[in-house]
Amino acid sequence: MSDAQMVELASVTKRYDGALAVDAINLKIKAGSYCCLLGPSGCGKSSTLRMIAGHEDVTDGDIMIGSRVVNDDPPAERGTAMMFQSYALFPHLSVAENVAFSLRMKGVGRKERLERAARMLDLVSMAEYADRTPTQLSGGQQQRVALARALMTEPSVLLLDEPLSALDPFLRVRMRSELRRIQAELGITFIHVTHSQEEAMALADLVVVMNDGRIAQAAPPREIYNAPRTPFVARFIGGHNIIEDNGRTITLRADDIDVLPAGDATGARRRAQVSEIEYRGPDVRVGLETEAGESLTAVMGERAFFDSPLSPGASVAIGWRPEAAHELSRDA
Amino acid sequence: MTERRPRSFYVLACFFGLFLLFLYGPMISILVLSFQGPEGGLVFPMTGFSTHWFQRLWEGGGQVEIGSALRRSFALALVVMVLTVSFSVLAGLAFRRQFRGATLLLYVAIASLIVPSIVVSLGIALEFRLLDDAIKAFGASAGIDWITNDFVSALGPFTSGLGAHLTWTLPFGLLIMFAVFNRFDPAYEEAARDLGATPWQTFRHVTLPMIAPFLIGVAVFGFTLSWDELARSSQVMGADNTLPMQLAAKTTTVTDPEIYALGTATTGGSVLLVLVTFTLVSLMQRQRRKG
């Protein structure tokens, strides 16, 4: 495997027939890190990935991999490899020949390329399926083969386009840890596009939240969760309540909201009514409607909630520790 | 309890029955009559059962032109098939690129399906007459001997005839390729490119193998459209005849069941072709599944 490389985008712009898809973004992804591009559909995350891969021309700006500007290089010369959302495994070739495809294109003989493909299939625990065709595999197995095929080119950067979206939820969680394991094992840079904030939190060293072709925030997952920069990031990442407080826009984590007895005068910052109770197993989600008409969500531990249970319609007071309030800047 | 069927069921069933009768009745009649006894005539009843007329056919029975027409038609259909497949694929690939004027070009290309075949045939013949005149005039003025002495016409199965057949098969081939490429995910080609394949390698190792089963369909279509084409052939084959033209001519002068034997033999040939194709396609698919 080759060395990990850093990836740097300098005011990279993508325009399709006048429509702006990616708007002059700047981003630095450290070599060997796991980066997730996160955002709703149409936010420009896939276009960004495809530009890094070389499957889409850059309208303006520069893409650097390592210390080289790769704008005009064909995909195979960038040291990147891409795993496609649909996997794009060639249906007419066996699993082994799919994995060996890049070697075959370079003119490596059949015996050698199949040997090397077998070793790669071992890495993703698919060795015994070498002679099958892709259509005979389950979604998860196809994904492993696609991963092996991409890694066969010995990339220094692996690009993954919504790799887990086609899998069922159970498999998704399993493949998530598998991806993390393989990334740690190979030590190369992973750039992973997803619209699931849970996936990004679980995998990434660096989460890049995108909106409307721009980067709303690029930071480690904990920072994104605890200190979202804008209302958009807070809303997209979930578990946040965005309210106006003394002329500031602040956000409160749902698990930082204290639901107090209605008569509590000392800790109360708002008066509210319980509008909804949702039992979720480890915790309980409490929907609240304040007197000012704000809708808030509090999440309480299962035991804490049932120590003094609430029911819809109950009047309560709401409080929070001063340090729990995080001020947001305006959406760009 | 039996479920009562609505009256529409019986009406539609009758219609379907008539359809079957008109489709297969004639074929079966000809198949049966081709085994007519040696003294039998063109119509029922059968006067015995024999392969007499097949023997006559095989021996040539004074109809040498049938044999050469058959060989000519076969060769022409093969050439039409190869050209149809090649150009349909190339055109299909071109149309994926959304070039300027693509829609207009498509309409121009498939308009020939709407123009009556006989008109296309007549028009091509007229064009070639002009060409003939031009060649003769050129030969006379330039003093080229073989033109003034031997040249008769540029009309022929592999010049004007080939062109006439292609005006029929190419639009069909193109429309099939449209349907094929509409469902073809470009991610396959991107993946190949990502893995270091050149454009030619991508076509050779990914696109072509994936569309191959459909190409067999285009090939069979091209072959059979040419093989039994009559109207478009009628004016453009010059001094030669194709098999359908020969058969059409025969029906006006025919006196014995040999023509049925010929009909049975050619139908058998077509069925054989379809079966071979079908087997080929299913073998390829099995191969694909096995890998």
mmCIF file of N, CA and C in Angstrom, chain A residues 165-242:
data_model
loop_
_atom_site.group_PDB
_atom_site.id
_atom_site.type_symbol
_atom_site.label_atom_id
_atom_site.label_comp_id
_atom_site.label_asym_id
_atom_site.label_seq_id
_atom_site.Cartn_x
_atom_site.Cartn_y
_atom_site.Cartn_z
ATOM 1 N N SER A 165 -25.317 3.415 2.065
ATOM 2 C CA SER A 165 -26.732 3.778 1.940
ATOM 3 C C SER A 165 -27.586 2.645 1.378
ATOM 4 N N ALA A 166 -26.965 1.705 0.650
ATOM 5 C CA ALA A 166 -27.759 0.640 0.040
ATOM 6 C C ALA A 166 -27.949 -0.553 0.981
ATOM 7 N N LEU A 167 -27.366 -0.474 2.182
ATOM 8 C CA LEU A 167 -27.426 -1.627 3.093
ATOM 9 C C LEU A 167 -28.550 -1.464 4.115
ATOM 10 N N ASP A 168 -29.010 -2.590 4.665
ATOM 11 C CA ASP A 168 -30.026 -2.476 5.713
ATOM 12 C C ASP A 168 -29.363 -1.996 7.008
ATOM 13 N N PRO A 169 -30.146 -1.414 7.923
ATOM 14 C CA PRO A 169 -29.580 -0.725 9.087
ATOM 15 C C PRO A 169 -28.614 -1.586 9.905
ATOM 16 N N PHE A 170 -28.930 -2.856 10.051
ATOM 17 C CA PHE A 170 -28.098 -3.741 10.855
ATOM 18 C C PHE A 170 -26.718 -3.895 10.236
ATOM 19 N N LEU A 171 -26.714 -4.156 8.914
ATOM 20 C CA LEU A 171 -25.478 -4.353 8.175
ATOM 21 C C LEU A 171 -24.669 -3.061 8.121
ATOM 22 N N ARG A 172 -25.402 -1.938 8.087
ATOM 23 C CA ARG A 172 -24.770 -0.635 7.984
ATOM 24 C C ARG A 172 -23.860 -0.410 9.194
ATOM 25 N N VAL A 173 -24.354 -0.773 10.351
ATOM 26 C CA VAL A 173 -23.569 -0.580 11.569
ATOM 27 C C VAL A 173 -22.347 -1.482 11.551
ATOM 28 N N ARG A 174 -22.518 -2.699 11.042
ATOM 29 C CA ARG A 174 -21.393 -3.630 11.002
ATOM 30 C C ARG A 174 -20.329 -3.171 10.011
ATOM 31 N N MET A 175 -20.793 -2.726 8.818
ATOM 32 C CA MET A 175 -19.829 -2.295 7.795
ATOM 33 C C MET A 175 -19.103 -1.034 8.229
ATOM 34 N N ARG A 176 -19.794 -0.230 9.074
ATOM 35 C CA ARG A 176 -19.199 0.982 9.593
ATOM 36 C C ARG A 176 -17.923 0.656 10.367
ATOM 37 N N SER A 177 -18.030 -0.306 11.270
ATOM 38 C CA SER A 177 -16.831 -0.630 12.062
ATOM 39 C C SER A 177 -15.780 -1.293 11.183
ATOM 40 N N GLU A 178 -16.264 -2.030 10.169
ATOM 41 C CA GLU A 178 -15.325 -2.662 9.238
ATOM 42 C C GLU A 178 -14.509 -1.601 8.485
ATOM 43 N N LEU A 179 -15.212 -0.542 8.015
ATOM 44 C CA LEU A 179 -14.520 0.524 7.292
ATOM 45 C C LEU A 179 -13.482 1.190 8.185
ATOM 46 N N ARG A 180 -13.897 1.423 9.421
ATOM 47 C CA ARG A 180 -12.993 2.076 10.377
ATOM 48 C C ARG A 180 -11.757 1.196 10.605
ATOM 49 N N ARG A 181 -11.987 -0.127 10.721
ATOM 50 C CA ARG A 181 -10.880 -1.058 10.960
ATOM 51 C C ARG A 181 -9.919 -1.046 9.777
ATOM 52 N N ILE A 182 -10.474 -1.119 8.567
ATOM 53 C CA ILE A 182 -9.625 -1.187 7.374
ATOM 54 C C ILE A 182 -8.847 0.117 7.195
ATOM 55 N N GLN A 183 -9.516 1.239 7.500
ATOM 56 C CA GLN A 183 -8.821 2.522 7.378
ATOM 57 C C GLN A 183 -7.643 2.583 8.350
ATOM 58 N N ALA A 184 -7.873 2.105 9.577
ATOM 59 C CA ALA A 184 -6.810 2.135 10.580
ATOM 60 C C ALA A 184 -5.673 1.201 10.163
ATOM 61 N N GLU A 185 -6.055 0.044 9.592
ATOM 62 C CA GLU A 185 -5.070 -0.952 9.191
ATOM 63 C C GLU A 185 -4.178 -0.430 8.064
ATOM 64 N N LEU A 186 -4.809 0.210 7.061
ATOM 65 C CA LEU A 186 -4.053 0.660 5.900
ATOM 66 C C LEU A 186 -3.392 2.012 6.147
ATOM 67 N N GLY A 187 -3.994 2.806 7.023
ATOM 68 C CA GLY A 187 -3.427 4.115 7.346
ATOM 69 C C GLY A 187 -3.527 5.130 6.231
ATOM 70 N N ILE A 188 -4.346 4.873 5.194
ATOM 71 C CA ILE A 188 -4.473 5.857 4.117
ATOM 72 C C ILE A 188 -5.637 6.812 4.400
ATOM 73 N N THR A 189 -5.698 7.890 3.613
ATOM 74 C CA THR A 189 -6.744 8.891 3.791
ATOM 75 C C THR A 189 -8.066 8.379 3.216
ATOM 76 N N PHE A 190 -9.139 8.475 4.003
ATOM 77 C CA PHE A 190 -10.470 8.120 3.504
ATOM 78 C C PHE A 190 -11.312 9.388 3.411
ATOM 79 N N ILE A 191 -11.990 9.578 2.290
ATOM 80 C CA ILE A 191 -12.975 10.661 2.191
ATOM 81 C C ILE A 191 -14.306 10.032 1.842
ATOM 82 N N HIS A 192 -15.282 10.226 2.713
ATOM 83 C CA HIS A 192 -16.503 9.456 2.700
ATOM 84 C C HIS A 192 -17.684 10.427 2.636
ATOM 85 N N VAL A 193 -18.515 10.284 1.603
ATOM 86 C CA VAL A 193 -19.680 11.157 1.466
ATOM 87 C C VAL A 193 -20.903 10.498 2.084
ATOM 88 N N THR A 194 -21.627 11.217 2.906
ATOM 89 C CA THR A 194 -22.818 10.632 3.534
ATOM 90 C C THR A 194 -23.835 11.715 3.856
ATOM 91 N N HIS A 195 -25.094 11.322 3.974
ATOM 92 C CA HIS A 195 -26.081 12.281 4.446
ATOM 93 C C HIS A 195 -26.546 11.922 5.856
ATOM 94 N N SER A 196 -25.863 10.914 6.454
ATOM 95 C CA SER A 196 -26.251 10.468 7.794
ATOM 96 C C SER A 196 -25.291 11.036 8.830
ATOM 97 N N GLN A 197 -25.815 11.870 9.720
ATOM 98 C CA GLN A 197 -24.926 12.487 10.704
ATOM 99 C C GLN A 197 -24.403 11.443 11.678
ATOM 100 N N GLU A 198 -25.185 10.398 11.891
ATOM 101 C CA GLU A 198 -24.774 9.316 12.781
ATOM 102 C C GLU A 198 -23.531 8.624 12.220
ATOM 103 N N GLU A 199 -23.566 8.374 10.904
ATOM 104 C CA GLU A 199 -22.458 7.720 10.233
ATOM 105 C C GLU A 199 -21.202 8.586 10.329
ATOM 106 N N ALA A 200 -21.373 9.890 10.069
ATOM 107 C CA ALA A 200 -20.237 10.804 10.106
ATOM 108 C C ALA A 200 -19.629 10.854 11.505
ATOM 109 N N MET A 201 -20.489 10.934 12.531
ATOM 110 C CA MET A 201 -20.021 10.980 13.927
ATOM 111 C C MET A 201 -19.234 9.722 14.262
ATOM 112 N N ALA A 202 -19.762 8.580 13.809
ATOM 113 C CA ALA A 202 -19.166 7.305 14.184
ATOM 114 C C ALA A 202 -17.821 7.086 13.512
ATOM 115 N N LEU A 203 -17.650 7.629 12.314
ATOM 116 C CA LEU A 203 -16.468 7.278 11.530
ATOM 117 C C LEU A 203 -15.372 8.334 11.521
ATOM 118 N N ALA A 204 -15.774 9.589 11.467
ATOM 119 C CA ALA A 204 -14.829 10.601 11.006
ATOM 120 C C ALA A 204 -13.880 11.129 12.075
ATOM 121 N N ASP A 205 -12.673 11.499 11.614
ATOM 122 C CA ASP A 205 -11.789 12.341 12.405
ATOM 123 C C ASP A 205 -12.156 13.793 12.136
ATOM 124 N N LEU A 206 -12.571 14.028 10.880
ATOM 125 C CA LEU A 206 -12.943 15.377 10.465
ATOM 126 C C LEU A 206 -14.303 15.317 9.778
ATOM 127 N N VAL A 207 -15.277 16.037 10.344
ATOM 128 C CA VAL A 207 -16.600 16.099 9.716
ATOM 129 C C VAL A 207 -16.708 17.433 8.986
ATOM 130 N N VAL A 208 -17.049 17.364 7.691
ATOM 131 C CA VAL A 208 -17.226 18.587 6.913
ATOM 132 C C VAL A 208 -18.707 18.701 6.582
ATOM 133 N N VAL A 209 -19.394 19.634 7.272
ATOM 134 C CA VAL A 209 -20.824 19.799 7.019
ATOM 135 C C VAL A 209 -20.998 20.793 5.875
ATOM 136 N N MET A 210 -21.707 20.372 4.842
ATOM 137 C CA MET A 210 -21.878 21.231 3.672
ATOM 138 C C MET A 210 -23.338 21.622 3.493
ATOM 139 N N ASN A 211 -23.537 22.834 2.964
ATOM 140 C CA ASN A 211 -24.882 23.314 2.685
ATOM 141 C C ASN A 211 -24.812 24.292 1.527
ATOM 142 N N ASP A 212 -25.653 24.087 0.517
ATOM 143 C CA ASP A 212 -25.715 25.020 -0.611
ATOM 144 C C ASP A 212 -24.369 25.259 -1.277
ATOM 145 N N GLY A 213 -23.588 24.195 -1.432
ATOM 146 C CA GLY A 213 -22.321 24.342 -2.126
ATOM 147 C C GLY A 213 -21.199 24.968 -1.314
ATOM 148 N N ARG A 214 -21.467 25.212 -0.022
ATOM 149 C CA ARG A 214 -20.417 25.789 0.823
ATOM 150 C C ARG A 214 -20.178 24.903 2.029
ATOM 151 N N ILE A 215 -19.039 25.133 2.679
ATOM 152 C CA ILE A 215 -18.760 24.395 3.908
ATOM 153 C C ILE A 215 -19.318 25.190 5.078
ATOM 154 N N ALA A 216 -20.264 24.595 5.797
ATOM 155 C CA ALA A 216 -20.845 25.287 6.943
ATOM 156 C C ALA A 216 -19.920 25.176 8.149
ATOM 157 N N GLN A 217 -19.275 24.034 8.287
ATOM 158 C CA GLN A 217 -18.334 23.840 9.386
ATOM 159 C C GLN A 217 -17.489 22.614 9.111
ATOM 160 N N ALA A 218 -16.217 22.685 9.393
ATOM 161 C CA ALA A 218 -15.327 21.539 9.268
ATOM 162 C C ALA A 218 -14.589 21.385 10.581
ATOM 163 N N ALA A 219 -14.853 20.302 11.306
ATOM 164 C CA ALA A 219 -14.265 20.127 12.633
ATOM 165 C C ALA A 219 -14.376 18.671 13.051
ATOM 166 N N PRO A 220 -13.677 18.269 14.122
ATOM 167 C CA PRO A 220 -13.853 16.914 14.645
ATOM 168 C C PRO A 220 -15.293 16.736 15.148
ATOM 169 N N PRO A 221 -15.788 15.482 15.163
ATOM 170 C CA PRO A 221 -17.183 15.231 15.529
ATOM 171 C C PRO A 221 -17.615 15.856 16.849
ATOM 172 N N ARG A 222 -16.745 15.786 17.865
ATOM 173 C CA ARG A 222 -17.159 16.309 19.180
ATOM 174 C C ARG A 222 -17.373 17.809 19.129
ATOM 175 N N GLU A 223 -16.496 18.462 18.398
ATOM 176 C CA GLU A 223 -16.613 19.904 18.281
ATOM 177 C C GLU A 223 -17.887 20.264 17.509
ATOM 178 N N ILE A 224 -18.171 19.496 16.443
ATOM 179 C CA ILE A 224 -19.387 19.745 15.665
ATOM 180 C C ILE A 224 -20.609 19.603 16.574
ATOM 181 N N TYR A 225 -20.598 18.575 17.392
ATOM 182 C CA TYR A 225 -21.763 18.309 18.231
ATOM 183 C C TYR A 225 -21.890 19.317 19.374
ATOM 184 N N ASN A 226 -20.758 19.652 19.978
ATOM 185 C CA ASN A 226 -20.823 20.539 21.141
ATOM 186 C C ASN A 226 -20.796 22.011 20.792
ATOM 187 N N ALA A 227 -20.204 22.320 19.654
ATOM 188 C CA ALA A 227 -20.115 23.732 19.298
ATOM 189 C C ALA A 227 -20.439 23.944 17.831
ATOM 190 N N PRO A 228 -21.679 23.618 17.427
ATOM 191 C CA PRO A 228 -22.055 23.873 16.030
ATOM 192 C C PRO A 228 -21.939 25.359 15.751
ATOM 193 N N ARG A 229 -21.458 25.691 14.547
ATOM 194 C CA ARG A 229 -21.178 27.090 14.279
ATOM 195 C C ARG A 229 -22.443 27.863 13.907
ATOM 196 N N THR A 230 -23.328 27.219 13.152
ATOM 197 C CA THR A 230 -24.512 27.927 12.645
ATOM 198 C C THR A 230 -25.781 27.138 12.979
ATOM 199 N N PRO A 231 -26.951 27.807 12.897
ATOM 200 C CA PRO A 231 -28.211 27.081 13.117
ATOM 201 C C PRO A 231 -28.353 25.882 12.177
ATOM 202 N N PHE A 232 -27.881 26.020 10.927
ATOM 203 C CA PHE A 232 -27.991 24.897 9.990
ATOM 204 C C PHE A 232 -27.258 23.671 10.519
ATOM 205 N N VAL A 233 -26.018 23.873 10.971
ATOM 206 C CA VAL A 233 -25.227 22.739 11.463
ATOM 207 C C VAL A 233 -25.922 22.116 12.669
ATOM 208 N N ALA A 234 -26.396 22.969 13.571
ATOM 209 C CA ALA A 234 -27.049 22.460 14.774
ATOM 210 C C ALA A 234 -28.279 21.637 14.421
ATOM 211 N N ARG A 235 -29.069 22.140 13.492
ATOM 212 C CA ARG A 235 -30.282 21.426 13.086
ATOM 213 C C ARG A 235 -29.918 20.113 12.393
ATOM 214 N N PHE A 236 -28.903 20.181 11.487
ATOM 215 C CA PHE A 236 -28.595 19.004 10.694
ATOM 216 C C PHE A 236 -28.009 17.899 11.550
ATOM 217 N N ILE A 237 -27.218 18.293 12.536
ATOM 218 C CA ILE A 237 -26.551 17.288 13.355
ATOM 219 C C ILE A 237 -27.548 16.650 14.343
ATOM 220 N N GLY A 238 -28.616 17.377 14.646
ATOM 221 C CA GLY A 238 -29.688 16.834 15.483
ATOM 222 C C GLY A 238 -29.381 16.916 16.968
ATOM 223 N N GLY A 239 -30.414 16.701 17.789
ATOM 224 C CA GLY A 239 -30.224 16.721 19.237
ATOM 225 C C GLY A 239 -30.014 18.118 19.790
ATOM 226 N N HIS A 240 -30.330 19.155 19.001
ATOM 227 C CA HIS A 240 -30.130 20.525 19.448
ATOM 228 C C HIS A 240 -31.441 21.306 19.448
ATOM 229 N N ASN A 241 -31.550 22.256 20.377
ATOM 230 C CA ASN A 241 -32.672 23.194 20.403
ATOM 231 C C ASN A 241 -32.131 24.580 20.118
ATOM 232 N N ILE A 242 -32.657 25.209 19.078
ATOM 233 C CA ILE A 242 -32.175 26.540 18.718
ATOM 234 C C ILE A 242 -33.208 27.559 19.180
#
